[in-house]
Tab-separated table of C-alpha atoms and ligand atoms in Angstrom:
chain	number	residue	atom	x	y	z
A	1	MET	CA	101.289	112.068	121.308
A	2	ALA	CA	100.804	110.033	117.851
A	3	PRO	CA	103.788	111.025	115.588
A	4	LEU	CA	103.380	112.966	112.524
A	5	LEU	CA	104.400	110.736	110.312
A	6	SER	CA	104.502	107.021	110.500
A	7	VAL	CA	106.260	104.769	108.240
A	8	ARG	CA	105.080	101.060	108.414
A	9	ASP	CA	106.646	97.808	107.056
A	10	LEU	CA	107.299	100.537	103.535
A	11	VAL	CA	108.020	98.502	100.247
A	12	THR	CA	108.647	100.115	96.824
A	13	VAL	CA	109.704	98.447	93.770
A	14	PHE	CA	111.482	99.900	91.005
A	15	GLU	CA	109.826	97.513	88.036
A	16	SER	CA	112.720	97.124	84.951
A	17	LYS	CA	113.002	94.975	82.231
A	18	THR	CA	115.208	92.570	83.621
A	19	ARG	CA	113.738	92.120	87.090
A	20	PRO	CA	111.850	94.232	89.947
A	21	VAL	CA	114.344	95.809	91.851
A	22	GLN	CA	112.660	96.441	95.610
A	23	ALA	CA	114.441	99.492	96.829
A	24	VAL	CA	112.504	100.006	99.922
A	25	ASP	CA	112.085	96.520	102.031
A	26	SER	CA	109.688	96.993	104.076
A	27	VAL	CA	111.365	99.966	105.856
A	28	SER	CA	109.373	101.626	109.382
A	29	PHE	CA	110.443	104.728	111.362
A	30	GLU	CA	108.555	107.490	113.310
A	31	ILE	CA	108.996	111.045	113.097
A	32	ARG	CA	107.410	113.658	115.665
A	33	GLU	CA	106.463	117.142	115.783
A	34	GLY	CA	109.371	119.308	115.636
A	35	GLU	CA	111.648	116.394	115.326
A	36	VAL	CA	114.794	116.481	112.534
A	37	PHE	CA	115.284	112.636	111.877
A	38	GLY	CA	118.422	111.801	110.284
A	39	LEU	CA	118.547	109.102	107.205
A	40	VAL	CA	121.968	107.806	106.562
A	41	GLY	CA	123.446	105.258	104.234
A	42	GLU	CA	125.646	105.581	100.915
A	43	SER	CA	124.554	105.946	97.605
A	44	GLY	CA	122.063	103.251	96.104
A	45	CYS	CA	121.186	102.505	99.631
A	46	GLY	CA	117.273	103.393	98.895
A	47	LYS	CA	117.421	106.810	100.737
A	48	SER	CA	115.390	108.787	98.287
A	49	ALA	CA	113.341	106.034	97.671
A	50	THR	CA	112.062	106.088	100.489
A	51	CYS	CA	111.573	109.809	100.512
A	52	ARG	CA	110.071	109.467	96.912
A	53	SER	CA	107.318	107.357	98.432
A	54	ILE	CA	106.088	109.543	101.248
A	55	LEU	CA	105.370	111.778	98.556
A	56	ARG	CA	104.723	109.498	95.809
A	57	LEU	CA	106.725	111.631	93.718
A	58	PHE	CA	108.845	109.231	91.411
A	59	ALA	CA	109.333	111.873	88.358
A	60	GLY	CA	108.694	109.215	86.057
A	61	ALA	CA	110.573	106.380	86.752
A	62	PRO	CA	108.576	103.398	86.915
A	63	ALA	CA	108.313	102.929	90.561
A	64	ARG	CA	105.215	101.428	92.755
A	65	ILE	CA	104.547	101.275	96.522
A	66	THR	CA	103.946	97.624	97.178
A	67	GLY	CA	103.027	97.053	100.436
A	68	GLY	CA	102.579	99.207	103.982
A	69	THR	CA	101.438	102.194	105.178
A	70	ILE	CA	102.654	106.101	105.480
A	71	GLU	CA	100.693	107.506	108.088
A	72	PHE	CA	101.281	111.633	107.891
A	73	ALA	CA	99.024	113.871	110.472
A	74	GLY	CA	96.189	110.693	111.418
A	75	ARG	CA	95.640	109.554	106.848
A	76	ASP	CA	97.058	107.352	105.634
A	77	LEU	CA	99.133	108.609	102.622
A	78	THR	CA	99.131	105.154	99.847
A	79	CYS	CA	95.306	105.214	100.516
A	80	LEU	CA	94.936	108.987	99.067
A	81	SER	CA	94.174	109.620	95.046
A	82	GLU	CA	96.248	111.354	93.425
A	83	ALA	CA	94.407	114.732	93.472
A	84	GLU	CA	94.365	114.058	97.407
A	85	MET	CA	97.926	114.245	97.162
A	86	THR	CA	98.711	117.114	94.558
A	87	ARG	CA	96.969	118.804	97.728
A	88	VAL	CA	99.592	117.229	100.505
A	89	ARG	CA	102.413	118.122	98.332
A	90	GLY	CA	103.893	121.347	99.171
A	91	ARG	CA	101.344	122.644	101.258
A	92	GLU	CA	101.611	120.018	104.351
A	93	ILE	CA	104.435	118.209	102.739
A	94	ALA	CA	107.327	120.024	100.978
A	95	MET	CA	110.777	118.357	99.368
A	96	VAL	CA	113.693	120.273	98.642
A	97	PHE	CA	116.354	118.209	96.384
A	98	GLN	CA	120.048	117.758	96.211
A	99	ASP	CA	120.756	119.217	92.946
A	100	PRO	CA	119.413	123.409	92.864
A	101	MET	CA	120.161	123.657	89.544
A	102	THR	CA	118.168	121.372	87.743
A	103	SER	CA	115.234	121.385	90.206
A	104	LEU	CA	114.457	125.478	89.479
A	105	ASN	CA	112.580	126.029	86.276
A	106	PRO	CA	115.711	128.158	84.576
A	107	THR	CA	113.017	129.799	82.656
A	108	MET	CA	110.687	131.653	85.644
A	109	ARG	CA	112.148	134.183	87.552
A	110	VAL	CA	112.735	133.453	90.622
A	111	GLY	CA	110.034	135.596	92.372
A	112	ASP	CA	107.576	133.763	90.051
A	113	GLN	CA	108.484	130.479	91.033
A	114	ILE	CA	107.825	131.166	94.915
A	115	ALA	CA	104.678	133.194	94.516
A	116	GLU	CA	103.551	130.008	92.259
A	117	GLY	CA	102.933	127.399	94.626
A	118	LEU	CA	100.777	130.192	96.939
A	119	ILE	CA	98.565	131.371	94.441
A	120	ARG	CA	97.600	127.379	93.311
A	121	HIS	CA	97.413	126.579	97.616
A	122	GLU	CA	96.674	129.900	99.528
A	123	SER	CA	94.869	131.267	96.725
A	124	ILE	CA	95.784	134.432	97.178
A	125	GLY	CA	96.462	137.351	94.376
A	126	ARG	CA	99.448	138.003	92.565
A	127	ARG	CA	100.768	140.683	94.843
A	128	ALA	CA	100.109	139.595	98.056
A	129	ALA	CA	101.807	136.678	96.909
A	130	ARG	CA	105.115	138.781	96.212
A	131	LEU	CA	105.159	140.119	98.578
A	132	GLU	CA	105.341	136.689	100.603
A	133	ALA	CA	107.857	136.070	98.252
A	134	ILE	CA	110.012	139.006	99.603
A	135	GLU	CA	109.299	138.269	102.697
A	136	LEU	CA	110.244	134.404	102.185
A	137	LEU	CA	113.284	135.531	100.919
A	138	LYS	CA	114.780	137.185	104.055
A	139	GLN	CA	113.480	134.381	105.930
A	140	VAL	CA	115.624	132.401	104.163
A	141	GLY	CA	118.638	134.810	103.995
A	142	VAL	CA	118.780	136.160	100.050
A	143	PRO	CA	120.249	139.439	100.780
A	144	SER	CA	118.570	142.328	98.651
A	145	ALA	CA	115.058	140.404	98.379
A	146	GLU	CA	113.156	143.019	96.390
A	147	GLN	CA	115.636	143.121	93.515
A	148	ARG	CA	116.211	139.840	93.414
A	149	LEU	CA	112.685	138.556	93.155
A	150	ASP	CA	112.764	139.453	89.437
A	151	SER	CA	116.177	137.464	88.662
A	152	TRP	CA	116.799	134.228	86.924
A	153	PRO	CA	118.044	130.915	88.500
A	154	HIS	CA	121.063	130.896	86.306
A	155	GLU	CA	122.259	134.665	88.234
A	156	PHE	CA	122.717	132.591	91.474
A	157	SER	CA	125.100	130.616	93.473
A	158	GLY	CA	124.521	126.712	94.451
A	159	GLY	CA	123.794	127.764	97.372
A	160	MET	CA	121.620	130.413	97.011
A	161	ARG	CA	119.287	128.355	94.880
A	162	GLN	CA	119.228	126.379	97.517
A	163	ARG	CA	118.163	128.637	99.760
A	164	VAL	CA	115.386	129.725	96.730
A	165	LEU	CA	114.330	126.069	96.629
A	166	ILE	CA	113.834	126.368	100.737
A	167	ALA	CA	111.897	129.454	100.673
A	168	ILE	CA	109.828	127.510	97.757
A	169	ALA	CA	109.052	124.565	100.330
A	170	LEU	CA	108.411	126.790	102.886
A	171	ALA	CA	106.096	129.535	101.229
A	172	CYS	CA	103.313	127.361	102.381
A	173	ARG	CA	104.529	126.093	105.901
A	174	PRO	CA	103.926	123.266	105.494
A	175	LYS	CA	104.276	120.337	109.030
A	176	LEU	CA	106.823	118.392	107.207
A	177	LEU	CA	110.335	118.990	105.068
A	178	ILE	CA	111.710	116.461	103.436
A	179	ALA	CA	115.581	117.840	102.481
A	180	ASP	CA	117.093	115.091	100.219
A	181	GLU	CA	121.213	115.725	100.557
A	182	PRO	CA	120.161	119.317	100.566
A	183	THR	CA	123.470	120.934	101.118
A	184	THR	CA	125.643	117.405	98.925
A	185	ALA	CA	126.243	119.297	96.034
A	186	LEU	CA	127.585	122.822	97.982
A	187	ASP	CA	130.750	123.582	99.664
A	188	VAL	CA	131.404	122.821	102.856
A	189	THR	CA	131.166	126.666	104.590
A	190	ILE	CA	127.475	126.410	102.620
A	191	GLN	CA	126.307	123.170	103.592
A	192	ASP	CA	127.170	125.052	107.436
A	193	GLN	CA	124.754	127.905	106.745
A	194	ILE	CA	121.819	125.847	104.820
A	195	LEU	CA	121.757	123.133	107.532
A	196	LYS	CA	121.649	126.618	110.514
A	197	LEU	CA	118.690	127.562	108.011
A	198	ILE	CA	117.276	125.195	107.794
A	199	LEU	CA	117.145	124.356	112.059
A	200	ARG	CA	116.314	127.704	112.710
A	201	LEU	CA	113.446	127.643	110.507
A	202	ARG	CA	112.170	124.580	112.626
A	203	GLU	CA	112.589	126.279	115.648
A	204	GLN	CA	110.374	129.380	114.371
A	205	TYR	CA	107.934	127.261	112.353
A	206	GLY	CA	108.061	123.733	114.870
A	207	MET	CA	108.233	121.792	110.964
A	208	SER	CA	109.190	118.303	111.494
A	209	VAL	CA	112.463	117.118	109.166
A	210	LEU	CA	113.274	114.643	107.045
A	211	LEU	CA	116.821	114.904	106.541
A	212	VAL	CA	118.625	112.444	103.953
A	213	THR	CA	122.332	112.626	103.686
A	214	HIS	CA	125.146	109.825	103.758
A	215	ASP	CA	127.321	111.781	105.845
A	216	LEU	CA	127.357	111.084	109.550
A	217	GLY	CA	128.879	114.749	109.848
A	218	VAL	CA	125.961	116.271	109.033
A	219	VAL	CA	123.710	114.036	110.898
A	220	ALA	CA	125.272	115.064	114.109
A	221	GLN	CA	124.999	118.206	113.620
A	222	THR	CA	121.418	118.656	113.013
A	223	CYS	CA	119.707	115.576	113.653
A	224	ASP	CA	117.541	114.371	117.276
A	225	ARG	CA	116.897	111.206	115.886
A	226	VAL	CA	118.535	108.929	112.973
A	227	ALA	CA	118.233	105.692	111.550
A	228	THR	CA	120.761	104.246	108.962
A	229	MET	CA	119.581	102.545	105.793
A	230	TYR	CA	121.669	99.598	103.733
A	231	ALA	CA	120.679	97.866	100.930
A	232	GLY	CA	116.686	99.358	101.711
A	233	ARG	CA	116.656	98.272	104.589
A	234	ILE	CA	116.824	100.306	108.267
A	235	VAL	CA	119.724	98.603	110.234
A	236	GLU	CA	120.071	100.720	113.164
A	237	THR	CA	118.362	103.411	114.497
A	238	ALA	CA	118.695	105.803	117.878
A	239	GLU	CA	118.885	108.519	119.419
A	240	THR	CA	121.679	110.634	117.557
A	241	PRO	CA	123.755	110.762	120.896
A	242	SER	CA	122.751	107.009	121.560
A	243	LEU	CA	124.293	106.157	118.035
A	244	PHE	CA	127.170	108.430	117.899
A	245	ALA	CA	128.287	107.307	121.957
A	246	ARG	CA	127.728	103.443	121.251
A	247	PRO	CA	127.231	102.713	117.275
A	248	LEU	CA	126.314	99.213	117.199
A	249	HIS	CA	126.274	97.860	113.458
A	250	PRO	CA	128.887	97.046	111.951
A	251	TYR	CA	127.638	99.716	109.274
A	252	THR	CA	127.213	102.263	111.647
A	253	ILE	CA	130.867	101.721	112.791
A	254	ALA	CA	132.225	101.502	109.663
A	255	LEU	CA	130.103	104.982	108.143
A	256	LEU	CA	131.656	106.494	111.462
A	257	ASN	CA	135.005	104.702	110.735
A	258	SER	CA	135.029	106.401	107.217
A	259	LEU	CA	134.483	109.897	108.231
A	260	PRO	CA	137.109	112.363	109.188
A	261	GLY	CA	136.854	113.228	112.902
A	262	GLY	CA	134.815	109.826	113.066
A	263	LYS	CA	137.734	108.340	114.958
A	264	LYS	CA	140.537	109.196	117.256
A	265	ARG	CA	143.168	111.611	115.302
A	266	SER	CA	145.981	108.882	115.800
A	267	GLU	CA	143.800	105.987	113.870
A	268	PRO	CA	144.108	106.391	110.354
A	269	LEU	CA	140.423	106.926	107.715
A	270	GLN	CA	139.098	103.660	106.521
A	271	PRO	CA	137.137	103.773	103.700
A	272	ILE	CA	134.752	100.925	103.712
A	273	GLY	CA	135.835	98.493	100.981
A	274	GLY	CA	133.310	97.586	98.608
A	275	ALA	CA	130.071	99.544	97.817
A	276	PRO	CA	126.592	98.112	98.578
A	277	PRO	CA	124.937	95.357	96.425
A	278	ASN	CA	122.732	96.050	93.947
A	279	LEU	CA	118.748	95.730	94.746
A	280	ALA	CA	117.715	93.676	91.582
A	281	ASP	CA	120.052	91.034	93.372
A	282	PRO	CA	121.249	91.237	96.935
A	283	PRO	CA	122.716	88.763	98.596
A	284	PRO	CA	120.892	86.330	101.000
A	285	GLY	CA	120.751	86.904	105.164
A	286	CYS	CA	121.818	90.194	106.466
A	287	ARG	CA	122.542	91.865	102.904
A	288	PHE	CA	125.699	93.512	105.218
A	289	HIS	CA	127.411	90.210	105.501
A	290	PRO	CA	129.687	90.304	102.709
A	291	ARG	CA	131.333	93.630	103.728
A	292	CYS	CA	131.091	92.725	107.078
A	293	SER	CA	134.442	92.258	109.040
A	294	ILE	CA	132.175	90.811	112.220
A	295	ALA	CA	130.283	88.166	109.760
A	296	VAL	CA	129.440	84.607	110.212
A	297	GLU	CA	128.286	81.645	109.122
A	298	ALA	CA	124.054	82.430	109.929
A	299	CYS	CA	125.022	85.831	108.739
A	300	ARG	CA	124.906	84.587	105.216
A	301	SER	CA	121.507	82.769	105.591
A	302	THR	CA	119.740	84.663	108.221
A	303	ALA	CA	118.197	87.936	107.449
A	304	PRO	CA	118.887	89.937	111.554
A	305	ALA	CA	115.368	91.457	112.499
A	306	LEU	CA	115.010	95.211	113.807
A	307	LEU	CA	115.582	94.550	117.852
A	308	PRO	CA	115.954	97.579	120.733
A	309	VAL	CA	118.481	97.181	122.513
A	310	ASP	CA	118.380	99.801	124.762
A	311	ALA	CA	114.570	100.968	124.372
A	312	PRO	CA	114.907	103.479	121.491
A	313	HIS	CA	117.992	102.369	119.983
A	314	ARG	CA	117.549	99.444	117.818
A	315	VAL	CA	119.831	97.680	115.712
A	316	ALA	CA	119.079	94.375	113.060
A	317	CYS	CA	122.679	92.617	113.504
A	318	LEU	CA	122.802	89.075	114.774
A	319	ARG	CA	126.259	90.224	116.111
A	320	ARG	CA	124.955	93.239	118.144
A	321	GLY	CA	128.051	93.802	120.288
A	322	ALA	CA	130.606	91.144	118.913
A	323	GLU	CA	134.022	92.729	118.733
A	324	PRO	CA	136.099	92.101	115.904
A	325	SER	CA	137.560	89.260	115.318
B	401	LIG	N1	114.963	105.260	88.211
B	401	LIG	C1	115.036	104.113	88.437
B	401	LIG	N2	114.555	102.828	87.972
B	401	LIG	C2	114.948	101.383	88.454
B	401	LIG	N3	115.840	101.495	89.660
B	401	LIG	C3	115.919	102.695	90.377
B	401	LIG	C4	115.354	103.994	89.397
B	401	LIG	N4	115.768	104.880	91.156
B	401	LIG	C5	116.298	104.056	91.518
B	401	LIG	N5	116.789	102.562	91.423
B	401	LIG	C6	117.008	101.630	92.492
B	401	LIG	O1	116.427	101.848	93.880
B	401	LIG	C7	117.914	101.866	94.669
B	401	LIG	C8	117.679	102.656	95.441
B	401	LIG	O2	118.105	104.192	94.683
B	401	LIG	P1	118.040	105.565	95.961
B	401	LIG	O3	116.631	105.636	96.355
B	401	LIG	O4	118.549	106.680	94.721
B	401	LIG	O5	119.225	105.061	96.874
B	401	LIG	P2	119.596	106.864	97.760
B	401	LIG	O6	119.308	107.210	97.635
B	401	LIG	O7	119.995	106.075	98.994
B	401	LIG	O8	121.116	106.920	96.980
B	401	LIG	C9	119.398	102.044	93.862
B	401	LIG	O9	119.881	101.737	93.584
B	401	LIG	C10	118.506	101.245	92.262
B	401	LIG	O10	118.635	100.278	92.442
B	402	LIG	MG1	119.295	109.381	96.464
């Protein structure tokens, strides 16, 4: 069966005064129907730029897709007109962002914000849209949904606001939900509830999910497959159990070692030294080599290809399988 979403060799560039920044550099991945696919990496690695490229929603930033294809349900989204993209957004692909405060309109009642998409995309009347909004609020676990419909966003907690955003995203029953760090701004208990909610809704509606996170713990809890992204590129991809059982890229290993519970209890946590490179001027060769404990001379000049190790598990590392020296 053809995947629902197939991103091939995607390149996205931010124009800047000095030099263009290639935030997404030849990124390829697929998401199947009903699958939760994780994109993991530190801040600044191009995860959001990848998500925004799919919907061509750059929030006013001077960004452009300069290469590759984004096939969704049989069409290449990069070839659609702006008017056609407007129909895809919300209706077929919905997105939930990190910050539940700024993503809601503070001057509009919560129920109206949920009903808005239904009225626009599904051409149903106001009254029917309000009833549907109550149903959606119940679905995402907002208590006393009927009463909360006329509340303002500031009357909701962070976790409840994120539930409202998910209700808005689900209103038109999208085939794909893109959730960009949906729980990063929330405390751990609420984070857990929201992730469980996303998984339950996936079961219920059979939708696919692209889940972005900087936290491999979140990946372990939710994703069927995962890709590690570093400095604009995918450096490893695998089925989640395989990635945790046998992480191969030194960057994935470093992310795991910095995770509480990611190592044996006797071993101390090791934060990754340094930071991802400035993408206006990335290092040559493997972009991780300046932070890598097993890099050799060749890593400074040769950019490794993403190659299969065993079937779906692929890694871009010249030193794959090498022991730390
Ligand atoms: N609005 C912007 N203008 C210029 N460059 C940007 C903008 N947003 C992101 N970038 C560049 O793209 C890189 C990737 O950003 P982003 O996709 O937001 O990373 P992530 O979501 O992984 O934290 C950043 O390091 C930055 O160099
Ligand atoms: Mg981001």
